[in-house]
Coordinates of C-alpha atoms in Angstrom, one line a residue:
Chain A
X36 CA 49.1 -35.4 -25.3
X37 CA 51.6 -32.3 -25.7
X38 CA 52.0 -31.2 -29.1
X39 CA 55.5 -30.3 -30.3
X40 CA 55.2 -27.3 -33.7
X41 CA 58.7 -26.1 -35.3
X42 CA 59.2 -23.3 -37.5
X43 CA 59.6 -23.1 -40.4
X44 CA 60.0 -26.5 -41.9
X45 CA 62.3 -25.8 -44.4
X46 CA 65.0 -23.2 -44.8
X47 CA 67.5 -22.4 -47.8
X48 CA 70.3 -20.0 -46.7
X49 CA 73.4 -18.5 -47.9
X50 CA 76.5 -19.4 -46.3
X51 CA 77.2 -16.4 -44.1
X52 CA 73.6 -16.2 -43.6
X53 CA 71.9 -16.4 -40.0
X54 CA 68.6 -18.0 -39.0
X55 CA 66.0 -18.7 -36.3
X56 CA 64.3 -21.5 -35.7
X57 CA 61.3 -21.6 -33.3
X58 CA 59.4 -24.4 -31.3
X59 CA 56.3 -24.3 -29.9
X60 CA 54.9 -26.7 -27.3
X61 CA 51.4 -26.8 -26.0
X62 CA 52.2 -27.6 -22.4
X63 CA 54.2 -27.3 -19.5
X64 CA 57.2 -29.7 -20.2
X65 CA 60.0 -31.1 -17.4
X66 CA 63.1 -30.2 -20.3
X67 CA 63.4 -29.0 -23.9
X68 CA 66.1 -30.2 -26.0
X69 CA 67.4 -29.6 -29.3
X70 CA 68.8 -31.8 -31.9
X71 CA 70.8 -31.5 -34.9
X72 CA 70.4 -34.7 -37.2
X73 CA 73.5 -35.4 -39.4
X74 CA 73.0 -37.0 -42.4
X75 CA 74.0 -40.2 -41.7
X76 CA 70.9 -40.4 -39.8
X77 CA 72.7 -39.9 -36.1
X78 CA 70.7 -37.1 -33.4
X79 CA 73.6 -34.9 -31.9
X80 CA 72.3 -32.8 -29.0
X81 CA 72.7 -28.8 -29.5
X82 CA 71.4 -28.1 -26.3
X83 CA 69.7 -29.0 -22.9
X84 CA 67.5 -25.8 -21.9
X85 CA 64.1 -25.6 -19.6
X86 CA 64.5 -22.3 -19.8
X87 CA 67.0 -19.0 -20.3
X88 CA 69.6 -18.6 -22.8
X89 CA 72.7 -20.7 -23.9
X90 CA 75.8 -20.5 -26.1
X91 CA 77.6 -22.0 -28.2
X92 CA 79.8 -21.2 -30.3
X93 CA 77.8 -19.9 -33.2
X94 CA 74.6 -21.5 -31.7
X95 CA 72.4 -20.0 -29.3
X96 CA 69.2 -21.2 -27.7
X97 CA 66.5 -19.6 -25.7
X98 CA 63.3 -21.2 -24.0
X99 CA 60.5 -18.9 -22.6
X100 CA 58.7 -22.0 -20.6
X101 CA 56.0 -19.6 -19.4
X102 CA 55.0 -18.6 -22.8
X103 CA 55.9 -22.4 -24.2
X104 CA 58.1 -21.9 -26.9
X105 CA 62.0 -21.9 -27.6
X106 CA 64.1 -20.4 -30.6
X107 CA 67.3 -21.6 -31.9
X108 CA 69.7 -19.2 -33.5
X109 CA 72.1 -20.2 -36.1
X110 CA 74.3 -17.2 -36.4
X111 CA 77.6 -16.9 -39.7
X112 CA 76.1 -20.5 -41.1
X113 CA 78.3 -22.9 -42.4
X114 CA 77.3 -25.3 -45.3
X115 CA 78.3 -27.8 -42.6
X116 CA 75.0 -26.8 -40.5
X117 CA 72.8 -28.4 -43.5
X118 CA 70.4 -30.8 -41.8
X119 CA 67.4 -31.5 -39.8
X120 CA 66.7 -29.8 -36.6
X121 CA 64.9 -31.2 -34.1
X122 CA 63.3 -29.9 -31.0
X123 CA 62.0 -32.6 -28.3
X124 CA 60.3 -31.9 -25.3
X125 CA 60.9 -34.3 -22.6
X126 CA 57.8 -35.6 -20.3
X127 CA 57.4 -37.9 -17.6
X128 CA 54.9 -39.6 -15.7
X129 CA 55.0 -42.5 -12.9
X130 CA 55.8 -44.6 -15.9
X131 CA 59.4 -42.5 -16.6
X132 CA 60.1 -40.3 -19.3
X133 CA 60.2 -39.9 -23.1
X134 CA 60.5 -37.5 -25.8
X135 CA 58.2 -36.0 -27.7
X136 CA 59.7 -34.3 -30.7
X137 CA 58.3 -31.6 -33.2
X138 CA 58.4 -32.7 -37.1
X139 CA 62.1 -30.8 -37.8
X140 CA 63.4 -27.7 -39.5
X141 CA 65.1 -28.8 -43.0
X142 CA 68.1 -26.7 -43.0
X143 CA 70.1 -26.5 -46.4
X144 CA 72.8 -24.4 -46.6
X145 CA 74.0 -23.1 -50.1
X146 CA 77.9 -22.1 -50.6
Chain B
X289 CA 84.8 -42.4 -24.2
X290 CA 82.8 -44.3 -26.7
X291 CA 79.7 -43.5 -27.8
X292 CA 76.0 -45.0 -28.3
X293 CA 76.5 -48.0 -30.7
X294 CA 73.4 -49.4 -32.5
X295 CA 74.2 -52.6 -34.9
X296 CA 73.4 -53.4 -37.5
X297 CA 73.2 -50.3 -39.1
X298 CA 71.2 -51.5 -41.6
X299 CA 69.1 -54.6 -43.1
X300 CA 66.7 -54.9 -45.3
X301 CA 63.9 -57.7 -44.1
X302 CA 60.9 -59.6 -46.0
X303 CA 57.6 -58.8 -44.8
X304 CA 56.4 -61.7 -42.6
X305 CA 60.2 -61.7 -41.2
X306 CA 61.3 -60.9 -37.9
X307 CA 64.7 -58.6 -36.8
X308 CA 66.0 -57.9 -33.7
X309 CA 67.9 -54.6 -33.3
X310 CA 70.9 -54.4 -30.9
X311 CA 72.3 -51.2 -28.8
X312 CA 75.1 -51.1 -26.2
X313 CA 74.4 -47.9 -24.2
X314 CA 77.3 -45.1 -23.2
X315 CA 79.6 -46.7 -20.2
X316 CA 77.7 -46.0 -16.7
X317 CA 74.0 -45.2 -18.7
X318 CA 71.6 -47.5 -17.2
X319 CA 69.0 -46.0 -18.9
X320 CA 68.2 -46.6 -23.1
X321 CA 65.2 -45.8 -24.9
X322 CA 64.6 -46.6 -28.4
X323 CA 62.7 -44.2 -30.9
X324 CA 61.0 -44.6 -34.5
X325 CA 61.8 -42.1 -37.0
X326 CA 59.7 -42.3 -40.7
X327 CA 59.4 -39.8 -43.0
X328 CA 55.4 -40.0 -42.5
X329 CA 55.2 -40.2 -38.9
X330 CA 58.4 -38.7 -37.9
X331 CA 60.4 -39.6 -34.3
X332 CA 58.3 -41.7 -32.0
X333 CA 59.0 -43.4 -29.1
X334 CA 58.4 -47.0 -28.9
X335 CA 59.8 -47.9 -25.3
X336 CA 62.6 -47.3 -22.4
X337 CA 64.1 -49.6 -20.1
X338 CA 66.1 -48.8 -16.9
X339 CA 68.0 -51.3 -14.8
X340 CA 66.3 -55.1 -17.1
X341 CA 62.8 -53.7 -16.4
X342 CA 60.4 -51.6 -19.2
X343 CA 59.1 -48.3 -17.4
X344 CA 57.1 -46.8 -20.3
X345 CA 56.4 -48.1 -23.6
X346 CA 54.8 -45.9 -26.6
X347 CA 51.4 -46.7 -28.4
X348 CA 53.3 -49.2 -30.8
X349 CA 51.4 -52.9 -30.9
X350 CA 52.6 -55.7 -29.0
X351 CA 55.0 -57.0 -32.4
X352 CA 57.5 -54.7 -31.0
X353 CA 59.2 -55.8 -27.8
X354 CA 62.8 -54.7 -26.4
X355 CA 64.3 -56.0 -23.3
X356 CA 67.4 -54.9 -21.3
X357 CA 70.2 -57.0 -20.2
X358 CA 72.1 -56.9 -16.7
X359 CA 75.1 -54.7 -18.4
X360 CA 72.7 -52.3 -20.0
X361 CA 72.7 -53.6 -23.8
X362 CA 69.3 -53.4 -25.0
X363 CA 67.3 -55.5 -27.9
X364 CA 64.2 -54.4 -29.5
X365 CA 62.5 -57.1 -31.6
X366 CA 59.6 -56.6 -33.9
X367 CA 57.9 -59.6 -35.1
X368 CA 56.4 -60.0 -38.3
X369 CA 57.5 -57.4 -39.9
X370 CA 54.9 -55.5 -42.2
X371 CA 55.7 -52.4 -45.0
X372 CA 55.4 -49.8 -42.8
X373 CA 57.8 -51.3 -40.1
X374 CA 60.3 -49.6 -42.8
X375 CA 62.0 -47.2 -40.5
X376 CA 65.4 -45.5 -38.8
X377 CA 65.5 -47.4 -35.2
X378 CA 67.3 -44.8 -32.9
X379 CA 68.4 -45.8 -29.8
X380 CA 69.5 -43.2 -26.7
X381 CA 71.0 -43.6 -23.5
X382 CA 71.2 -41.3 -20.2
X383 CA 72.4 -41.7 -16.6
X384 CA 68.6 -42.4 -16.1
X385 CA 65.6 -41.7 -13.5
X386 CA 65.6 -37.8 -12.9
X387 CA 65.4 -35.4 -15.5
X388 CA 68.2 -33.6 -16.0
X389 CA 70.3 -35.8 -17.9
X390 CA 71.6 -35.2 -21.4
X391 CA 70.3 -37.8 -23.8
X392 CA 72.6 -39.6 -26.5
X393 CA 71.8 -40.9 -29.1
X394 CA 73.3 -43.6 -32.2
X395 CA 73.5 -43.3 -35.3
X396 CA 70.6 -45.8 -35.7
X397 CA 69.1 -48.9 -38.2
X398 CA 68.1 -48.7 -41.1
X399 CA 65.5 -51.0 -41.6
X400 CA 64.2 -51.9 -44.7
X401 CA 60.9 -54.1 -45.3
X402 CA 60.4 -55.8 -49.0

């Protein structure tokens, strides 16, 4: 089955700081999403991106599907970014579709 | 409008036990999936339902089961529980069938095995 790989798993940065995060899939995929797990355990989708480049706010996102990977740029963070990142890559079959999601990106934020 | 909401949000259960889990999907969604997330294995999915009937199910073993009810609430039951059924139970729902569709998700069940 596809294999979902994010880098790095862990990540301490100053507030202010920015960061990349990076996720590697080892097939051709219908969608990418990302994730951003709060701590009270709840997934809140970042973004929805097969390919190209989005924006929000301080986030961006950019998935090369040809070369099978996406990035995930926190710019200024906030210690209110602190969390787990997730990337999931979404596959279907006759059956209907699922996610498949890479292990997560610890982020922790220091003030 | 109101979100995915998963109840309870978390139990602690005796091995041997069984619990059923309970989510009511976003207004309109006809489609909710339910996912596994341990600190071993991380997020795996475990099945997805669309309009009452199952249309994929992960490799889980037949002790977990889920079903789908006419006004989109979903169940997922897991029968006797072991250790390692110990878990966060996420639940997400989507408009369903095409791809395309942004997936929500709760804020899950914590499930705790003794």
């Amino acid at each position: 089955g596809i294999q979902v790989e994010q880098s790095p798993p862990d990540l301490i940065l100053q507030e202010g700081a920015n960061s990349t995060l990076r996720c590697n899939f080892s097939d051709s995929v219908n969608n990418l999403q990302w994730f951003h797990q709060n701590p009270w355990g709840q997934l809140i989708n970042l973004f929805y991106i097969p390919s190209g480049t989005k924006q929000n706010g301080r986030l961006s996102a950019t998935t090369v599907a040809t070369e099978r990977y996406s990035l995930l740029y926190i710019s200024s963070s906030q210690t209110t970014d602190s969390g787990v990142y997730f990337c999931a890559v979404e596959v279907w079959d006759n059956q209907g579709g699922k996610l498949i999601f890479g292990q997560g990106t610890e982020l922790s934020v220091k003030p | 409008k109101a979100g995915v909401t998963q109840t309870p949000r978390y139990l602690i259960k005796t091995r041997g036990q069984q619990v059923t889990l309970s989510c009511s999907p976003i207004s309109g969604h006809r489609s909710v999936s339910w996912y596994q997330q341990t600190p071993g294995q991380g997020l795996q999915f475990l099945f997805e339902y669309f309009s009452e009937t199952q249309r994929n199910k992960g490799n889980f073993p037949g002790r977990f089961s889920g079903r789908q009810f006419s006004n989109s609430r979903s169940e997922m039951n897991v029968s006797t529980l072991e250790l390692g059924d110990s878990a966060l139970y996420l639940c997400a729902s989507s408009l369903g069938l095409s791809s395309g569709n942004t997936i929500y998700f709760g804020e899950g069940s914590w499930l705790t095995v003794v």
